[in-house]
mmCIF file of C-alpha atoms and ligand atoms in Angstrom:
data_model
loop_
_atom_site.group_PDB
_atom_site.id
_atom_site.type_symbol
_atom_site.label_atom_id
_atom_site.label_comp_id
_atom_site.label_asym_id
_atom_site.label_seq_id
_atom_site.Cartn_x
_atom_site.Cartn_y
_atom_site.Cartn_z
ATOM 1 C CA MET C 294 115.852 132.266 71.690
ATOM 2 C CA ALA C 295 116.347 128.508 71.900
ATOM 3 C CA ASP C 296 117.888 126.705 68.937
ATOM 4 C CA GLU C 297 115.126 124.358 67.712
ATOM 5 C CA ALA C 298 117.705 121.934 66.237
ATOM 6 C CA ARG C 299 119.298 121.264 69.616
ATOM 7 C CA PRO C 300 118.014 118.486 71.886
ATOM 8 C CA THR C 301 115.042 119.196 74.094
ATOM 9 C CA ARG C 302 116.217 119.792 77.651
ATOM 10 C CA LEU C 303 114.015 118.270 80.332
ATOM 11 C CA LEU C 304 114.330 118.952 84.059
ATOM 12 C CA ILE C 305 112.874 116.304 86.376
ATOM 13 C CA LEU C 306 112.332 117.379 89.980
ATOM 14 C CA GLY C 307 112.848 114.099 91.755
ATOM 15 C CA GLY C 308 113.458 112.289 94.993
ATOM 16 C CA THR C 309 110.860 109.606 94.254
ATOM 17 C CA GLY C 310 110.786 106.205 92.602
ATOM 18 C CA GLU C 311 108.721 107.626 89.749
ATOM 19 C CA ALA C 312 111.282 110.341 89.045
ATOM 20 C CA GLY C 313 114.018 107.721 88.747
ATOM 21 C CA ALA C 314 111.826 105.469 86.625
ATOM 22 C CA LEU C 315 111.069 108.401 84.311
ATOM 23 C CA ALA C 316 114.763 109.216 83.853
ATOM 24 C CA ARG C 317 115.427 105.548 83.066
ATOM 25 C CA ALA C 318 112.480 105.328 80.652
ATOM 26 C CA LEU C 319 113.911 108.265 78.696
ATOM 27 C CA GLU C 320 117.511 107.031 78.725
ATOM 28 C CA ASP C 321 117.828 106.074 75.061
ATOM 29 C CA TYR C 322 115.342 108.477 73.606
ATOM 30 C CA PRO C 323 116.910 110.583 70.842
ATOM 31 C CA ASN C 324 117.200 114.329 70.862
ATOM 32 C CA LEU C 325 116.401 114.615 74.535
ATOM 33 C CA GLU C 326 118.659 115.689 77.397
ATOM 34 C CA VAL C 327 117.458 114.802 80.858
ATOM 35 C CA ILE C 328 118.585 116.532 84.040
ATOM 36 C CA SER C 329 117.376 115.048 87.328
ATOM 37 C CA SER C 330 117.311 117.275 90.387
ATOM 38 C CA LEU C 331 117.439 116.029 93.982
ATOM 39 C CA ALA C 332 117.182 118.004 97.196
ATOM 40 C CA GLY C 333 120.055 115.961 98.614
ATOM 41 C CA ARG C 334 118.378 115.143 101.920
ATOM 42 C CA THR C 335 119.205 111.432 101.636
ATOM 43 C CA THR C 336 122.180 109.623 100.167
ATOM 44 C CA GLY C 337 120.214 107.352 97.865
ATOM 45 C CA GLY C 338 118.565 107.593 94.473
ATOM 46 C CA ARG C 339 121.571 109.096 92.704
ATOM 47 C CA ASP C 340 122.268 106.260 90.302
ATOM 48 C CA LEU C 341 120.394 107.751 87.373
ATOM 49 C CA PRO C 342 121.017 108.039 83.642
ATOM 50 C CA GLY C 343 121.427 111.563 82.291
ATOM 51 C CA ALA C 344 122.709 114.558 84.201
ATOM 52 C CA LEU C 345 122.197 114.989 87.932
ATOM 53 C CA ARG C 346 122.151 118.135 90.042
ATOM 54 C CA ILE C 347 121.774 118.145 93.824
ATOM 55 C CA GLY C 348 120.566 120.815 96.258
ATOM 56 C CA GLY C 349 117.998 123.585 96.400
ATOM 57 C CA PHE C 350 117.696 126.252 93.725
ATOM 58 C CA GLY C 351 117.087 129.146 96.100
ATOM 59 C CA GLY C 352 113.313 129.497 96.048
ATOM 60 C CA VAL C 353 111.074 130.480 93.156
ATOM 61 C CA ASP C 354 113.486 133.072 91.787
ATOM 62 C CA GLY C 355 116.394 130.648 91.915
ATOM 63 C CA LEU C 356 114.460 127.956 90.096
ATOM 64 C CA ALA C 357 113.137 130.411 87.497
ATOM 65 C CA ALA C 358 116.708 131.618 86.897
ATOM 66 C CA TYR C 359 117.923 128.015 86.600
ATOM 67 C CA LEU C 360 115.216 127.215 84.033
ATOM 68 C CA ALA C 361 116.279 130.215 81.968
ATOM 69 C CA THR C 362 120.057 129.910 82.193
ATOM 70 C CA SER C 363 120.049 126.137 81.677
ATOM 71 C CA ASP C 364 117.774 126.410 78.624
ATOM 72 C CA ILE C 365 115.202 124.059 80.100
ATOM 73 C CA ASP C 366 112.369 123.390 77.637
ATOM 74 C CA LEU C 367 110.170 121.116 79.757
ATOM 75 C CA LEU C 368 109.719 120.557 83.485
ATOM 76 C CA VAL C 369 108.302 117.460 85.153
ATOM 77 C CA ASP C 370 107.650 117.821 88.856
ATOM 78 C CA ALA C 371 107.855 114.225 90.072
ATOM 79 C CA THR C 372 108.510 115.137 93.700
ATOM 80 C CA HIS C 373 106.813 113.401 96.614
ATOM 81 C CA PRO C 374 103.144 114.244 97.324
ATOM 82 C CA TYR C 375 104.218 115.811 100.656
ATOM 83 C CA ALA C 376 107.025 117.950 99.203
ATOM 84 C CA ALA C 377 104.676 120.910 99.023
ATOM 85 C CA GLN C 378 107.230 123.717 98.935
ATOM 86 C CA ILE C 379 109.145 122.600 95.867
ATOM 87 C CA THR C 380 105.869 121.864 94.058
ATOM 88 C CA ARG C 381 104.596 125.390 94.723
ATOM 89 C CA ASN C 382 107.963 126.802 93.680
ATOM 90 C CA ALA C 383 107.952 124.734 90.485
ATOM 91 C CA ALA C 384 104.495 126.014 89.543
ATOM 92 C CA ASP C 385 105.450 129.656 90.064
ATOM 93 C CA ALA C 386 108.903 129.377 88.495
ATOM 94 C CA ALA C 387 107.652 127.540 85.397
ATOM 95 C CA THR C 388 105.027 130.233 84.876
ATOM 96 C CA ALA C 389 107.610 132.973 85.326
ATOM 97 C CA ALA C 390 110.052 131.319 82.919
ATOM 98 C CA GLY C 391 107.407 130.239 80.373
ATOM 99 C CA VAL C 392 108.351 126.566 80.646
ATOM 100 C CA PRO C 393 105.620 123.897 80.233
ATOM 101 C CA ARG C 394 105.254 121.950 83.489
ATOM 102 C CA LEU C 395 103.734 118.567 84.262
ATOM 103 C CA ARG C 396 102.957 117.196 87.717
ATOM 104 C CA LEU C 397 103.623 113.463 88.048
ATOM 105 C CA LEU C 398 101.696 112.525 91.173
ATOM 106 C CA ARG C 399 100.927 109.019 92.303
ATOM 107 C CA PRO C 400 97.389 108.423 93.566
ATOM 108 C CA PRO C 401 96.865 108.104 97.319
ATOM 109 C CA TRP C 402 96.163 104.731 98.910
ATOM 110 C CA PRO C 403 92.446 104.075 99.277
ATOM 111 C CA GLU C 404 91.139 102.973 102.649
ATOM 112 C CA GLN C 405 90.198 99.307 102.465
ATOM 113 C CA PRO C 406 87.889 97.051 104.455
ATOM 114 C CA GLY C 407 89.642 96.182 107.703
ATOM 115 C CA ASP C 408 91.653 99.407 107.788
ATOM 116 C CA ARG C 409 91.319 101.467 110.970
ATOM 117 C CA TRP C 410 92.379 104.882 109.756
ATOM 118 C CA GLN C 411 91.972 108.157 111.561
ATOM 119 C CA ARG C 412 92.547 110.873 108.990
ATOM 120 C CA VAL C 413 94.128 114.112 110.204
ATOM 121 C CA PRO C 414 94.994 117.266 108.233
ATOM 122 C CA ASP C 415 98.623 117.669 109.264
ATOM 123 C CA THR C 416 101.467 116.452 111.461
ATOM 124 C CA ALA C 417 100.514 118.581 114.475
ATOM 125 C CA SER C 418 97.037 117.025 114.411
ATOM 126 C CA ALA C 419 98.604 113.573 114.183
ATOM 127 C CA ALA C 420 100.553 114.263 117.370
ATOM 128 C CA GLN C 421 97.343 115.377 119.111
ATOM 129 C CA ALA C 422 95.469 112.317 117.882
ATOM 130 C CA LEU C 423 97.990 110.002 119.535
ATOM 131 C CA THR C 424 96.549 110.777 122.968
ATOM 132 C CA ASP C 425 93.667 108.439 122.015
ATOM 133 C CA TYR C 426 95.926 105.458 121.448
ATOM 134 C CA GLY C 427 98.420 103.233 123.246
ATOM 135 C CA ARG C 428 101.963 104.011 124.247
ATOM 136 C CA ASN C 429 104.027 102.412 121.467
ATOM 137 C CA VAL C 430 103.979 104.411 118.232
ATOM 138 C CA PHE C 431 105.461 103.538 114.848
ATOM 139 C CA LEU C 432 106.381 106.850 113.197
ATOM 140 C CA ALA C 433 106.919 106.424 109.488
ATOM 141 C CA THR C 434 106.610 110.058 108.521
ATOM 142 C CA GLY C 435 110.214 110.967 107.726
ATOM 143 C CA ARG C 436 112.942 112.822 109.592
ATOM 144 C CA GLN C 437 111.572 116.337 109.159
ATOM 145 C CA GLU C 438 108.258 115.686 110.894
ATOM 146 C CA LEU C 439 109.655 114.254 114.132
ATOM 147 C CA ALA C 440 109.784 117.523 116.086
ATOM 148 C CA ALA C 441 105.976 117.696 116.078
ATOM 149 C CA PHE C 442 105.924 114.640 118.363
ATOM 150 C CA ALA C 443 108.612 115.822 120.803
ATOM 151 C CA GLN C 444 106.097 116.935 123.459
ATOM 152 C CA LEU C 445 104.775 113.400 123.834
ATOM 153 C CA THR C 446 107.238 112.376 126.506
ATOM 154 C CA ASP C 447 105.055 109.498 127.744
ATOM 155 C CA ARG C 448 105.145 107.698 124.384
ATOM 156 C CA ARG C 449 107.718 105.279 123.000
ATOM 157 C CA PHE C 450 108.494 105.817 119.330
ATOM 158 C CA LEU C 451 109.792 103.432 116.730
ATOM 159 C CA VAL C 452 111.091 105.659 113.933
ATOM 160 C CA ARG C 453 111.969 104.388 110.468
ATOM 161 C CA LEU C 454 114.401 106.579 108.525
ATOM 162 C CA VAL C 455 116.095 106.189 105.160
ATOM 163 C CA ASP C 456 119.572 106.989 106.508
ATOM 164 C CA PRO C 457 120.923 106.691 110.068
ATOM 165 C CA PRO C 458 120.519 110.072 111.809
ATOM 166 C CA GLU C 459 123.677 112.188 111.976
ATOM 167 C CA ALA C 460 122.532 113.988 115.133
ATOM 168 C CA PRO C 461 120.401 112.840 118.072
ATOM 169 C CA LEU C 462 116.683 112.909 117.264
ATOM 170 C CA GLU C 463 114.466 115.636 118.700
ATOM 171 C CA LEU C 464 112.286 112.854 120.119
ATOM 172 C CA PRO C 465 112.526 111.345 123.556
ATOM 173 C CA ASN C 466 112.180 107.565 123.842
ATOM 174 C CA ALA C 467 112.881 106.837 120.198
ATOM 175 C CA THR C 468 114.274 103.682 118.656
ATOM 176 C CA VAL C 469 115.501 104.090 115.095
ATOM 177 C CA VAL C 470 115.371 101.504 112.341
ATOM 178 C CA THR C 471 116.697 102.348 108.909
ATOM 179 C CA GLY C 472 115.490 101.120 105.564
ATOM 180 C CA ARG C 473 114.611 102.183 102.070
ATOM 181 C CA GLY C 474 111.478 100.732 100.392
ATOM 182 C CA THR C 475 110.131 98.672 98.874
ATOM 183 C CA PHE C 476 109.147 97.071 102.179
ATOM 184 C CA GLU C 477 107.360 93.734 102.496
ATOM 185 C CA GLU C 478 104.153 93.223 104.469
ATOM 186 C CA ALA C 479 105.515 90.226 106.376
ATOM 187 C CA GLY C 480 108.615 92.157 107.407
ATOM 188 C CA ASP C 481 106.622 95.152 108.568
ATOM 189 C CA ARG C 482 104.175 92.924 110.464
ATOM 190 C CA ALA C 483 107.116 91.330 112.282
ATOM 191 C CA LEU C 484 108.506 94.795 113.076
ATOM 192 C CA LEU C 485 105.184 96.008 114.498
ATOM 193 C CA GLN C 486 104.855 92.869 116.610
ATOM 194 C CA GLU C 487 108.458 92.883 117.818
ATOM 195 C CA HIS C 488 108.043 96.441 119.142
ATOM 196 C CA ALA C 489 104.497 95.829 120.453
ATOM 197 C CA ILE C 490 103.261 98.769 118.379
ATOM 198 C CA ASP C 491 99.839 100.172 119.342
ATOM 199 C CA VAL C 492 99.409 102.712 116.539
ATOM 200 C CA VAL C 493 101.054 103.656 113.224
ATOM 201 C CA VAL C 494 101.481 107.247 112.004
ATOM 202 C CA SER C 495 101.795 107.557 108.240
ATOM 203 C CA LYS C 496 101.539 109.912 105.317
ATOM 204 C CA ASN C 497 99.336 108.791 102.453
ATOM 205 C CA SER C 498 102.279 108.487 100.105
ATOM 206 C CA GLY C 499 100.639 106.137 97.605
ATOM 207 C CA GLY C 500 102.582 103.689 95.473
ATOM 208 C CA PRO C 501 103.929 100.276 96.438
ATOM 209 C CA GLY C 502 107.172 101.285 98.186
ATOM 210 C CA ALA C 503 105.814 102.160 101.641
ATOM 211 C CA TYR C 504 102.467 100.368 101.597
ATOM 212 C CA ALA C 505 103.669 97.349 103.594
ATOM 213 C CA LYS C 506 103.128 99.032 106.958
ATOM 214 C CA ILE C 507 99.528 99.859 106.043
ATOM 215 C CA ALA C 508 98.792 96.275 105.023
ATOM 216 C CA ALA C 509 100.614 95.010 108.121
ATOM 217 C CA ALA C 510 98.592 97.311 110.401
ATOM 218 C CA ARG C 511 95.378 96.065 108.772
ATOM 219 C CA SER C 512 96.363 92.445 109.295
ATOM 220 C CA LEU C 513 97.036 93.156 112.988
ATOM 221 C CA ALA C 514 93.889 95.333 113.348
ATOM 222 C CA LEU C 515 96.075 98.257 114.424
ATOM 223 C CA PRO C 516 94.918 101.863 114.038
ATOM 224 C CA VAL C 517 96.703 104.159 111.582
ATOM 225 C CA VAL C 518 96.772 107.926 112.043
ATOM 226 C CA MET C 519 96.860 108.977 108.395
ATOM 227 C CA ILE C 520 98.103 112.485 107.622
ATOM 228 C CA ASP C 521 96.280 113.976 104.634
ATOM 229 C CA ARG C 522 98.191 115.217 101.623
ATOM 230 C CA PRO C 523 98.937 118.933 101.383
ATOM 231 C CA ALA C 524 97.074 121.000 98.792
ATOM 232 C CA GLU C 525 98.509 120.956 95.272
ATOM 233 C CA PRO C 526 98.719 123.973 92.950
ATOM 234 C CA GLU C 527 96.572 123.693 89.847
ATOM 235 C CA SER C 528 98.573 121.578 87.423
ATOM 236 C CA GLU C 529 98.362 119.384 84.386
ATOM 237 C CA THR C 530 98.742 116.088 86.231
ATOM 238 C CA VAL C 531 99.446 112.459 85.338
ATOM 239 C CA VAL C 532 99.614 109.506 87.713
ATOM 240 C CA ASP C 533 102.254 107.308 86.097
ATOM 241 C CA VAL C 534 105.538 107.338 84.233
ATOM 242 C CA GLU C 535 104.014 106.139 80.963
ATOM 243 C CA ALA C 536 101.684 109.124 80.783
ATOM 244 C CA ALA C 537 104.559 111.455 81.654
ATOM 245 C CA VAL C 538 106.599 110.023 78.776
ATOM 246 C CA ASP C 539 103.668 110.662 76.420
ATOM 247 C CA TRP C 540 103.432 114.278 77.607
ATOM 248 C CA ILE C 541 107.163 114.781 77.045
ATOM 249 C CA PHE C 542 107.074 113.311 73.560
ATOM 250 C CA HIS C 543 104.047 115.382 72.659
ATOM 251 C CA HIS C 544 105.743 118.563 73.826
ATOM 252 C CA GLN C 545 108.996 117.600 72.163
ATOM 253 C CA ASP C 546 107.169 117.287 68.838
ATOM 254 C CA THR C 547 105.471 120.618 69.264
ATOM 255 C CA LYS C 548 108.389 122.399 70.903
ATOM 256 C CA THR C 549 108.340 126.151 70.505
ATOM 257 C CA PRO C 550 111.202 128.428 71.465
ATOM 258 C CA ARG C 551 111.363 128.845 75.211
ATOM 259 C CA GLY C 552 109.450 131.852 76.505
ATOM 260 C CA LYS C 553 106.997 131.816 73.605
ATOM 261 C CA GLU C 554 104.431 129.507 75.216
ATOM 262 C CA LYS C 555 101.132 130.914 76.285
HETATM 263 P P1 NAP E 694 109.977 120.580 100.268
HETATM 264 O O1 NAP E 694 109.722 120.874 101.700
HETATM 265 O O2 NAP E 694 108.854 120.704 99.315
HETATM 266 O O3 NAP E 694 111.148 121.498 99.706
HETATM 267 C C1 NAP E 694 111.994 122.268 100.535
HETATM 268 C C2 NAP E 694 113.112 122.816 99.679
HETATM 269 O O4 NAP E 694 114.002 121.756 99.314
HETATM 270 C C3 NAP E 694 112.655 123.409 98.377
HETATM 271 O O5 NAP E 694 112.169 124.719 98.540
HETATM 272 C C4 NAP E 694 113.915 123.309 97.552
HETATM 273 O O6 NAP E 694 114.874 124.285 97.967
HETATM 274 C C5 NAP E 694 114.495 121.982 97.997
HETATM 275 N N1 NAP E 694 114.064 120.871 97.145
HETATM 276 C C6 NAP E 694 113.059 119.973 97.356
HETATM 277 N N2 NAP E 694 113.019 119.058 96.390
HETATM 278 C C7 NAP E 694 114.018 119.377 95.528
HETATM 279 C C8 NAP E 694 114.482 118.789 94.326
HETATM 280 N N3 NAP E 694 113.921 117.668 93.811
HETATM 281 N N4 NAP E 694 115.537 119.375 93.708
HETATM 282 C C9 NAP E 694 116.115 120.492 94.221
HETATM 283 N N5 NAP E 694 115.717 121.080 95.360
HETATM 284 C C10 NAP E 694 114.675 120.520 95.995
HETATM 285 O O7 NAP E 694 110.609 119.117 100.121
HETATM 286 P P2 NAP E 694 110.803 117.959 101.205
HETATM 287 O O8 NAP E 694 109.473 117.522 101.676
HETATM 288 O O9 NAP E 694 111.854 118.384 102.168
HETATM 289 O O10 NAP E 694 111.386 116.811 100.271
HETATM 290 C C11 NAP E 694 112.708 116.910 99.783
HETATM 291 C C12 NAP E 694 112.883 115.890 98.679
HETATM 292 O O11 NAP E 694 112.643 114.581 99.194
HETATM 293 C C13 NAP E 694 111.899 116.098 97.518
HETATM 294 O O12 NAP E 694 112.637 116.102 96.336
HETATM 295 C C14 NAP E 694 110.936 114.931 97.594
HETATM 296 O O13 NAP E 694 110.575 114.442 96.327
HETATM 297 C C15 NAP E 694 111.709 113.888 98.399
HETATM 298 N N6 NAP E 694 110.851 113.131 99.315
HETATM 299 C C16 NAP E 694 110.052 113.797 100.204
HETATM 300 C C17 NAP E 694 109.233 113.076 101.053
HETATM 301 C C18 NAP E 694 108.327 113.760 102.020
HETATM 302 O O14 NAP E 694 107.620 113.060 102.765
HETATM 303 N N7 NAP E 694 108.286 115.088 102.069
HETATM 304 C C19 NAP E 694 109.239 111.678 100.992
HETATM 305 C C20 NAP E 694 110.067 111.022 100.067
HETATM 306 C C21 NAP E 694 110.866 111.766 99.230
HETATM 307 P P3 NAP E 694 114.994 125.704 97.227
HETATM 308 O O15 NAP E 694 113.812 126.502 97.654
HETATM 309 O O16 NAP E 694 116.300 126.233 97.704
HETATM 310 O O17 NAP E 694 114.985 125.446 95.751
#
């Protein structure tokens, strides 16, 4: 049984701007220990207050075991809207371990007047949709999705990655630019023009960090193939850091010994 006099231990599943902002917002809060967890796919985002752990847990069972052995009282899943596996694992592991869980999920970007979006359900459909558009494609989907486009040997890809690739890309005809948001609309417009881009492929990440390419495409009347978000497990959900802080403080006040929650 957890010692109710000890600090509340909070695990933040991160890899997003919101996860970092949450850890920083809680930095000086008394009687709270924050552990941020990153998958470790990129080199950035590690300059955080509190404790940091990096790498997978080993599926649902691994995460459930971590929650138990590390005496985690509260879990905030602040992972990216497209990180579907860890979000499913977090839901199942928190239930198994009896740890209250909150989903911090930024709202998607709304389509605006002047946008030319084609919405598709997944990455494979995005690759198929490209046959309707011109040759030069800006792929801003992230490293892991590139293989889905490898069959399109008649296309030229401009790929933006967070870190320079360590191995050759699975894509033919790809030019890589690196950068970490927040991006500016003027910069992204210049990039699209410089590479004579015909179509942009994007996830609907939401938030300000990656929106510049969407605004830039609108200003150039370029089409955007927009990949829909994956389904989310049923969760208590908030859309911003402030609301997540409120949830944490509420649960800290009403903390019951771990494993006793309904
Ligand atoms: P994913 O497919 O949902 O997760 C794959 C596996 O990576 C998970 O099963 C887990 O391994 C491990 N993992 C993911 N996030 C983790 C975390 N915060 N801490 C510890 N382990 C984690 O995830 P993904 O789409 O590859 O994204 C990886 C990370 O990058 C996420 O943390 C996400 O927030 C961030 N990110 C993703 C995107 C995106 O477009 N997908 C964009 C920006 C940032 P085990 O099963 O071994 O525990």
